[in-house]
CSV table of C-alpha atoms in Angstrom, one decimal:
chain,number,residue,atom,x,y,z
A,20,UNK,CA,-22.0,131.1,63.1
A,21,UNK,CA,-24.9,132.7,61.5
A,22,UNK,CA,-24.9,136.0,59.7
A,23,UNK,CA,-26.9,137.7,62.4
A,24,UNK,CA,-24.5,136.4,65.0
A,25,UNK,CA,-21.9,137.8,63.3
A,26,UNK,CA,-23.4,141.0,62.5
A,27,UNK,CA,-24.5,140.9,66.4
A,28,UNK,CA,-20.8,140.8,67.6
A,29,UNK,CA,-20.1,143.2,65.1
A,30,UNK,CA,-22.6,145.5,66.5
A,31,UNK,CA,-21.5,145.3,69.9
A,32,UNK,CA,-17.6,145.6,69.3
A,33,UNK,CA,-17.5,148.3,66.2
A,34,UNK,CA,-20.0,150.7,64.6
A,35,UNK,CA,-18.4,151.3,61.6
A,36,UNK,CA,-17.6,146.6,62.0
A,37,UNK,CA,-21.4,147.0,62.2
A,38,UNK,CA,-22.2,149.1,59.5
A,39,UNK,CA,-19.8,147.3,57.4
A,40,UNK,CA,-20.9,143.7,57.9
A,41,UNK,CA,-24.1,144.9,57.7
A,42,UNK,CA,-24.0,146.2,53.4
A,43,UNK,CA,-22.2,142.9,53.1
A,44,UNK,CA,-24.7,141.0,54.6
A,45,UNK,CA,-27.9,143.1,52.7
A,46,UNK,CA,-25.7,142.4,49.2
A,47,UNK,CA,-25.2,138.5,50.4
A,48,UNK,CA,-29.4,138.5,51.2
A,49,UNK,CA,-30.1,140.4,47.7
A,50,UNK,CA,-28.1,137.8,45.9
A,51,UNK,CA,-29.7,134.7,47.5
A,52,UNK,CA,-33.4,136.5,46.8
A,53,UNK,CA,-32.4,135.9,43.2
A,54,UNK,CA,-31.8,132.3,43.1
A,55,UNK,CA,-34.0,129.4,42.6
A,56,UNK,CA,-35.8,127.5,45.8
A,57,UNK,CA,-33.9,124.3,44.8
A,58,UNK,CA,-31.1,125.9,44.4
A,59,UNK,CA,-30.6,127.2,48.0
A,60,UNK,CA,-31.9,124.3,49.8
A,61,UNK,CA,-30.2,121.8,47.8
A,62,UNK,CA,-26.8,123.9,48.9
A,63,UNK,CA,-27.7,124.0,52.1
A,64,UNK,CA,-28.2,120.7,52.3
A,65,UNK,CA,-25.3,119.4,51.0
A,66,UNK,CA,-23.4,121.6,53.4
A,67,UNK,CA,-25.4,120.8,56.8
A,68,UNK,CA,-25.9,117.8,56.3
A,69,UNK,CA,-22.9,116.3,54.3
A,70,UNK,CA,-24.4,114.6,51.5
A,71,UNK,CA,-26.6,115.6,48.5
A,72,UNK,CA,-30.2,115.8,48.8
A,73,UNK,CA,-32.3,113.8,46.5
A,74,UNK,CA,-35.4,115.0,45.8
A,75,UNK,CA,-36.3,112.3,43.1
A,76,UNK,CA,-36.1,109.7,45.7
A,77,UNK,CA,-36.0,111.3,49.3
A,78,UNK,CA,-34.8,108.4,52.1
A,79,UNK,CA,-33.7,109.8,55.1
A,80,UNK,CA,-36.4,112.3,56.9
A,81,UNK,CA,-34.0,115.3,56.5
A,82,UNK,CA,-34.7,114.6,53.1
A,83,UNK,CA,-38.1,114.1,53.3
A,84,UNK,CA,-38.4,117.3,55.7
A,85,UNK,CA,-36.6,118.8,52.5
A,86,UNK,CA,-39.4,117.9,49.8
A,87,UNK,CA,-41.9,118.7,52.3
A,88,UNK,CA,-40.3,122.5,52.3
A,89,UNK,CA,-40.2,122.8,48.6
A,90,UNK,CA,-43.4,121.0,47.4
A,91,UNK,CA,-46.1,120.9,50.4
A,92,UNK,CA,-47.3,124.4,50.9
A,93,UNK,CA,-50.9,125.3,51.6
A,94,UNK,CA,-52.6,128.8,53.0
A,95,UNK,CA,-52.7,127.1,56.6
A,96,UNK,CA,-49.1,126.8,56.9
A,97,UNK,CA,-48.4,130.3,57.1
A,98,UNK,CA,-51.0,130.9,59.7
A,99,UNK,CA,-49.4,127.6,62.0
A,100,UNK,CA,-45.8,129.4,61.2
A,101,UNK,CA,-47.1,132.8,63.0
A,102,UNK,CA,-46.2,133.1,66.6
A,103,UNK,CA,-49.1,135.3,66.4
A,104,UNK,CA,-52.1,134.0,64.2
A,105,UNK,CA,-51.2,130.5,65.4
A,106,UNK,CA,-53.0,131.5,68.6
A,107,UNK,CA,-56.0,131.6,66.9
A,108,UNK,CA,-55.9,128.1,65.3
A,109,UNK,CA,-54.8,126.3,68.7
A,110,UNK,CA,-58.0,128.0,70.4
A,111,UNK,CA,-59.8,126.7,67.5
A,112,UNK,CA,-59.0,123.0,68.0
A,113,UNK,CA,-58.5,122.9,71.7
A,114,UNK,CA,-59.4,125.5,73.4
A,115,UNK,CA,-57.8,129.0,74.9
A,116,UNK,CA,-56.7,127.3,78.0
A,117,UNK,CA,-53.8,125.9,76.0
A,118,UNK,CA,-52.6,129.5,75.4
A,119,UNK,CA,-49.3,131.6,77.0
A,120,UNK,CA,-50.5,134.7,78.4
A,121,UNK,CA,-49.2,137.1,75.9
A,122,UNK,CA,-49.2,140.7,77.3
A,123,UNK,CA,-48.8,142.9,74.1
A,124,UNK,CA,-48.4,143.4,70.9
A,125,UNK,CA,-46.7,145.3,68.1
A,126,UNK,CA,-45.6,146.1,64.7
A,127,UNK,CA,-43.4,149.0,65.7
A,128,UNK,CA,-40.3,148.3,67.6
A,129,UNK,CA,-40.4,151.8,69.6
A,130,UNK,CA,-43.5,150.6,71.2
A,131,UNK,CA,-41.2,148.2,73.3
A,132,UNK,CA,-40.9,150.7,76.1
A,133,UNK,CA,-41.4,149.9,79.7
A,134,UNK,CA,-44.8,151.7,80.2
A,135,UNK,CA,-46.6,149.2,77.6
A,136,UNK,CA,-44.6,146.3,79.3
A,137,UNK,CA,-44.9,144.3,82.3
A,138,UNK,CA,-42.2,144.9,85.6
A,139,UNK,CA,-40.6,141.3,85.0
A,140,UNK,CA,-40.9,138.0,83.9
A,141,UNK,CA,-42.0,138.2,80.0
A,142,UNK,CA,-40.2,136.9,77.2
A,143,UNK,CA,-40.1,139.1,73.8
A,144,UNK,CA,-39.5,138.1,70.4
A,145,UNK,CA,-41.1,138.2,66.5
A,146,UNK,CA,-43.6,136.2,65.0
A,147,UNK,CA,-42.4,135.2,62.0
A,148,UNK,CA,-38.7,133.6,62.4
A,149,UNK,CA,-37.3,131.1,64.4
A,150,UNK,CA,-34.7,133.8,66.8
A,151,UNK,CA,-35.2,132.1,71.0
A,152,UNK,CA,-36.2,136.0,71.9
A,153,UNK,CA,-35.8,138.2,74.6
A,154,UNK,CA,-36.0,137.1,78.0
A,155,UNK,CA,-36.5,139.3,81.0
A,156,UNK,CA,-36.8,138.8,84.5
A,157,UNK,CA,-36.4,142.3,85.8
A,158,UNK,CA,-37.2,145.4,83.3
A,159,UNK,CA,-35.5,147.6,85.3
A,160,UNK,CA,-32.0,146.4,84.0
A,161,UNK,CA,-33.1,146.5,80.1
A,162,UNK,CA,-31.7,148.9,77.8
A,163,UNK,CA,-34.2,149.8,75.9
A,164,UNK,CA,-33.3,151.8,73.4
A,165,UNK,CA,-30.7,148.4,72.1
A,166,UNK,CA,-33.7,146.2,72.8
A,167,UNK,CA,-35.5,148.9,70.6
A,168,UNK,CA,-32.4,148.5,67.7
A,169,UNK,CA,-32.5,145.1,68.1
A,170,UNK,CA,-36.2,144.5,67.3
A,171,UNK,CA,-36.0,146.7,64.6
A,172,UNK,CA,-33.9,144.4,62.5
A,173,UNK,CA,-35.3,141.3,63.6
A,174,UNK,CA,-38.5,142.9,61.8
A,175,UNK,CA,-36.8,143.4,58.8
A,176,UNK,CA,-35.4,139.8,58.3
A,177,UNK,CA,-36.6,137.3,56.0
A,178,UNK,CA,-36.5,134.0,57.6
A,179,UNK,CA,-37.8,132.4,53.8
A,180,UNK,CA,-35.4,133.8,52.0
A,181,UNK,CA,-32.4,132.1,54.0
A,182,UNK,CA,-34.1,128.7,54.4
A,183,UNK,CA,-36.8,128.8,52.0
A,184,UNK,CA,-39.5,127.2,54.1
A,185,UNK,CA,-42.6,129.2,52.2
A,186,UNK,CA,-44.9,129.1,55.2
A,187,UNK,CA,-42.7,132.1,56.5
A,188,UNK,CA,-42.6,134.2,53.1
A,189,UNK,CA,-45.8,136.0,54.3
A,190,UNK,CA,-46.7,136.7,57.6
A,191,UNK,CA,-47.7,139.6,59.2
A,192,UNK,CA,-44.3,140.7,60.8
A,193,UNK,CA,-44.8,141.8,64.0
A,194,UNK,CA,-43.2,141.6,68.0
A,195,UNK,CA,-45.4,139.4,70.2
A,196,UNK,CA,-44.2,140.0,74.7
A,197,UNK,CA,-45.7,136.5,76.3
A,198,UNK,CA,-45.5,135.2,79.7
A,199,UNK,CA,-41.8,133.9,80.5
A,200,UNK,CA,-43.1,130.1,81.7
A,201,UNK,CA,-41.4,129.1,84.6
A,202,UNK,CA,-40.9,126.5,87.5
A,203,UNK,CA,-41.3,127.0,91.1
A,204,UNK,CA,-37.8,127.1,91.6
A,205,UNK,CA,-38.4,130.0,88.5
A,206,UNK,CA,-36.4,128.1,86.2
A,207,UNK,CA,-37.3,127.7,82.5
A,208,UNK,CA,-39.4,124.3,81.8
A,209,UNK,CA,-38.2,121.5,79.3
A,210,UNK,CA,-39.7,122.0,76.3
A,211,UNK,CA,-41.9,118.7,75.0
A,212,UNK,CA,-41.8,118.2,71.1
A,213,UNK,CA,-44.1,115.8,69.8
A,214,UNK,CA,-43.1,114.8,66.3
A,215,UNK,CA,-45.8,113.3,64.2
A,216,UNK,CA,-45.6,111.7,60.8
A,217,UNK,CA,-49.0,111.3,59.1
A,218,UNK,CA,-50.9,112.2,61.9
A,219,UNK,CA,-49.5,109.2,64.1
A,220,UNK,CA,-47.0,110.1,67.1
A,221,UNK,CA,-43.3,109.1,66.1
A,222,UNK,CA,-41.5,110.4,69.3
A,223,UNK,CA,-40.8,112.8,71.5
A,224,UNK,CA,-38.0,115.1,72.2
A,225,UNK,CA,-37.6,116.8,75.0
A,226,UNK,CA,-35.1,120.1,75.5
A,227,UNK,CA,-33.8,120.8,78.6
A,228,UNK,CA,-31.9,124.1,79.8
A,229,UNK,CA,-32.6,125.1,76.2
A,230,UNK,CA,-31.3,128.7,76.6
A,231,UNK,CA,-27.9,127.5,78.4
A,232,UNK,CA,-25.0,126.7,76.7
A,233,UNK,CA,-25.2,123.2,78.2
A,234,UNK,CA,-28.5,122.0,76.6
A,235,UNK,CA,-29.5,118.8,76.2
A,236,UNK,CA,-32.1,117.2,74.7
A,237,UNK,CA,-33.8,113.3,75.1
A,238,UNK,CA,-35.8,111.2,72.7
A,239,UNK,CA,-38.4,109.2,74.4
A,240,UNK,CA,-40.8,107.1,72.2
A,241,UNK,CA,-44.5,107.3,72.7
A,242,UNK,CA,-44.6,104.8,75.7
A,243,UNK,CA,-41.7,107.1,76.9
A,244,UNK,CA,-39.1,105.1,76.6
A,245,UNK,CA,-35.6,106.7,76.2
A,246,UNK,CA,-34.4,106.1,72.6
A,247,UNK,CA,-31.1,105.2,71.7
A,248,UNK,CA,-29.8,108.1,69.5
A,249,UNK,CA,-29.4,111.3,69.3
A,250,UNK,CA,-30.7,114.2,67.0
A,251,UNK,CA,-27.8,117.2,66.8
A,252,UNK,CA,-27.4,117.6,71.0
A,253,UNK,CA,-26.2,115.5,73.3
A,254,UNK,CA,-28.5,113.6,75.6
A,255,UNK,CA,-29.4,115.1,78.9
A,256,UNK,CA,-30.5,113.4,82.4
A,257,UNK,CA,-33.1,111.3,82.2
A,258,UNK,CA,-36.7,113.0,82.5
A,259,UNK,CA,-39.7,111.5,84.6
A,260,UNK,CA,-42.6,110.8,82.5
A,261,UNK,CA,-45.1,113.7,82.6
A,262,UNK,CA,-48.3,112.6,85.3
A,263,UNK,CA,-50.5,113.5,82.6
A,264,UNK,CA,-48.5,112.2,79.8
A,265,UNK,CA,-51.7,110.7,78.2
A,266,UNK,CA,-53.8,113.7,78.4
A,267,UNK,CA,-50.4,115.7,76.6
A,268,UNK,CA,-50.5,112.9,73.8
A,269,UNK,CA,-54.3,113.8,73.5
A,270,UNK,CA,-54.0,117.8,72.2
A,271,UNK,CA,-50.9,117.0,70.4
A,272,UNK,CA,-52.6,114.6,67.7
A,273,UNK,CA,-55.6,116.6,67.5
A,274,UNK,CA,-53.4,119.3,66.6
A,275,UNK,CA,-51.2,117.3,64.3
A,276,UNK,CA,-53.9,115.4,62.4
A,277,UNK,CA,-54.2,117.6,59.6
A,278,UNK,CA,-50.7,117.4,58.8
A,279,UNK,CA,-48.4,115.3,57.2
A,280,UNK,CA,-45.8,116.2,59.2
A,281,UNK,CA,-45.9,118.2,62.0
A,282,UNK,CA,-44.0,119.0,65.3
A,283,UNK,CA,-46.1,119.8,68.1
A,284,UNK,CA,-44.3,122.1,71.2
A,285,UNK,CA,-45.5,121.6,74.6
A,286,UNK,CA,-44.7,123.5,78.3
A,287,UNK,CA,-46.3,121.3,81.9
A,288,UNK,CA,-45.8,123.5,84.7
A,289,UNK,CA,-47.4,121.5,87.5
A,290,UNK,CA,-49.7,119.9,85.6
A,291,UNK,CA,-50.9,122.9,83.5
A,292,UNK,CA,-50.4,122.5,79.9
A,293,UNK,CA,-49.3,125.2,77.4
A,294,UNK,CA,-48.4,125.0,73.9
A,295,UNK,CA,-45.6,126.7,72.4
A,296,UNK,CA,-45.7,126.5,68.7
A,297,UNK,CA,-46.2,124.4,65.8
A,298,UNK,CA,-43.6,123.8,63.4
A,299,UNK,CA,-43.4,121.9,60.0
A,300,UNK,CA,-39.5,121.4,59.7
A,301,UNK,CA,-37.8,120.4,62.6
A,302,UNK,CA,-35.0,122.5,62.9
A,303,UNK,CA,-35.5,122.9,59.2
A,304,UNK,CA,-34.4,119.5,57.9
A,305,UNK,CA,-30.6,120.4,58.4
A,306,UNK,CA,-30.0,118.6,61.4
A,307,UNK,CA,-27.9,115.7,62.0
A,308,UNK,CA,-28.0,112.6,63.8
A,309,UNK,CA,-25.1,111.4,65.8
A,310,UNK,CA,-25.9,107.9,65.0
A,311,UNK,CA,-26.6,108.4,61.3
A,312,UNK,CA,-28.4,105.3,60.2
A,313,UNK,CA,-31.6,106.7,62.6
A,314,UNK,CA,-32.1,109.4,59.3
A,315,UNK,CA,-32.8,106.4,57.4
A,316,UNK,CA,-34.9,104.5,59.7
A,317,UNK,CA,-36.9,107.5,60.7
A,318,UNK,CA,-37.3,108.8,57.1
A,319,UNK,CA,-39.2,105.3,56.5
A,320,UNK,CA,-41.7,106.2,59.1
A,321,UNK,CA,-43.0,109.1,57.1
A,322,UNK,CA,-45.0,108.7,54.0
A,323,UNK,CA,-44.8,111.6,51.8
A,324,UNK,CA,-46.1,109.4,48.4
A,325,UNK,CA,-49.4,110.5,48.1
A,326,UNK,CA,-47.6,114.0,47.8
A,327,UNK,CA,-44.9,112.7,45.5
A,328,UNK,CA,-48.2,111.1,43.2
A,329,UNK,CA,-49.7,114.2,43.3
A,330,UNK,CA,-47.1,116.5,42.0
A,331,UNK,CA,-46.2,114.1,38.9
């Protein structure tokens, strides 16, 4: 469980729990401020992941999604990273159509209030970690003032500190309310994640139910074919290739092709195609694979040498 899950239930059971955790938790962040990049990921590595990360010679792509975090960081990462400024780069590249409706925006959690909000259907959350957010589907039955709270400390996190992954270290912090996406039937779409490695399409993963406790997730290859492992959830029921699968494949590598790496989040709802966000570190390089020779194979699919050459 993370520390802002536990702090959470905290919150909700005890104040003085709360209050409590919470000192702990600020010494625990103050401490980790202190200590070296390699340091931290290498630790968290080891204890995700099982085994110790090698930067000399990264193999698997956790690894490599590893050296990538420490040694590849350029002024257009942090823009990419933010929920918010990445809006700007996707209309850049492909166009505004591409874009979630987002309804407001602040830097001031007291400014969530209903009058500066929609009635229903929106989904809240900050632009500069990776938290799922807030969804509502009827502000009526919100309590503000916790949503208020709650906000509040998201804004004060530091999503670099705790994973190191520089492209967070300075955005803008701010609370972003977009559309909440949804099928005719009004439930939430899968979610398409185009991985690419050196700007060539590696596969695709696709979450489904991804705020229910029974998510799933697929791999499907680029000719969407399902794949036979599995990357940290179990798989799901088999997904119908997209009808415009090929036009999908299209914005993604324009997107990607700057990138070495680069993961590349998509929404179809009937056809219309939305793009959810762009991330460098899948799930921050500390994800396993049930079948754990596919960290191997994958990590040989993505070159990082030119990077290595360049740092030496």
């Amino acid at each position: 469980m993370s520390a802002r899950k536990i702090i959470s239930n905290f919150y909700r059971k005890s104040t003085l729990g709360y209050y409590t955790i919470k000192v702990f938790y600020e010494i625990y962040i103050l401490g980790l401020r202190l200590l070296p990049d390699e340091f931290v990921v290498k630790n968290a590595f080891k204890r995700h992941m099982g085994y110790s990360l090698d930067l000399k010679n990264p193999k698997t792509l956790n690894e490599k999604l590893n050296w990538l975090k420490l040694y590849d960081r350029k002024e257009l990462y942090t823009t990419i990273a933010d929920k918010y400024a990445v809006r700007g780069y996707v209309k850049q590249k492909i166009g505004d159509k591409y874009l979630i409706p987002l309804f407001f925006e602040t830097k001031n959690a007291k400014d969530l209030i209903p009058k500066n909000l929609p009635d229903s259907n929106f989904i809240i959350k900050t632009n500069h970690d990776s938290s799922g957010g807030l969804i509502v589907r009827d502000s009526s039955t919100i309590d503000w003032k916790k949503t208020q709270e709650k906000f509040s400390r998201l804004l004060k996190e530091d999503h670099y500190v705790v994973t190191r992954e520089w492209q967070y270290k300075n955005i803008t912090r701010r609370i972003i309310v977009e559309q909440l996406l949804t099928t005719k039937e009004g439930n939430i779409p899968y979610d398409y994640k185009f991985l690419f490695f050196n700007g060539k399409l590696a596969f695709i993963i696709v979450d489904i139910d991804r705020f229910e406790a029974n998510r799933s997730r697929n791999l499907y290859d680029s000719k969407w074919n399902l794949l036979p492992f599995e990357w940290k959830r179990p798989k799901g029921p088999h997904i119908e290739k997209p009808k415009n699968f090929k036009k999908m494949k299209k914005i993604a590598k324009k997107l990607a092709r700057d990138f070495v790496c680069l993961r590349v989040d998509m929404y179809n709802i009937d056809g219309k195609i939305y793009i959810g966000e762009l991330t460098l570190h899948h799930s921050s390089g500390l994800s396993k694979f049930v079948q754990e020779e596919y960290d191997f194979k994958l990590g040989k699919l993505l070159n990082i040498e030119n990077l290595q050459l360049s740092r030496k």
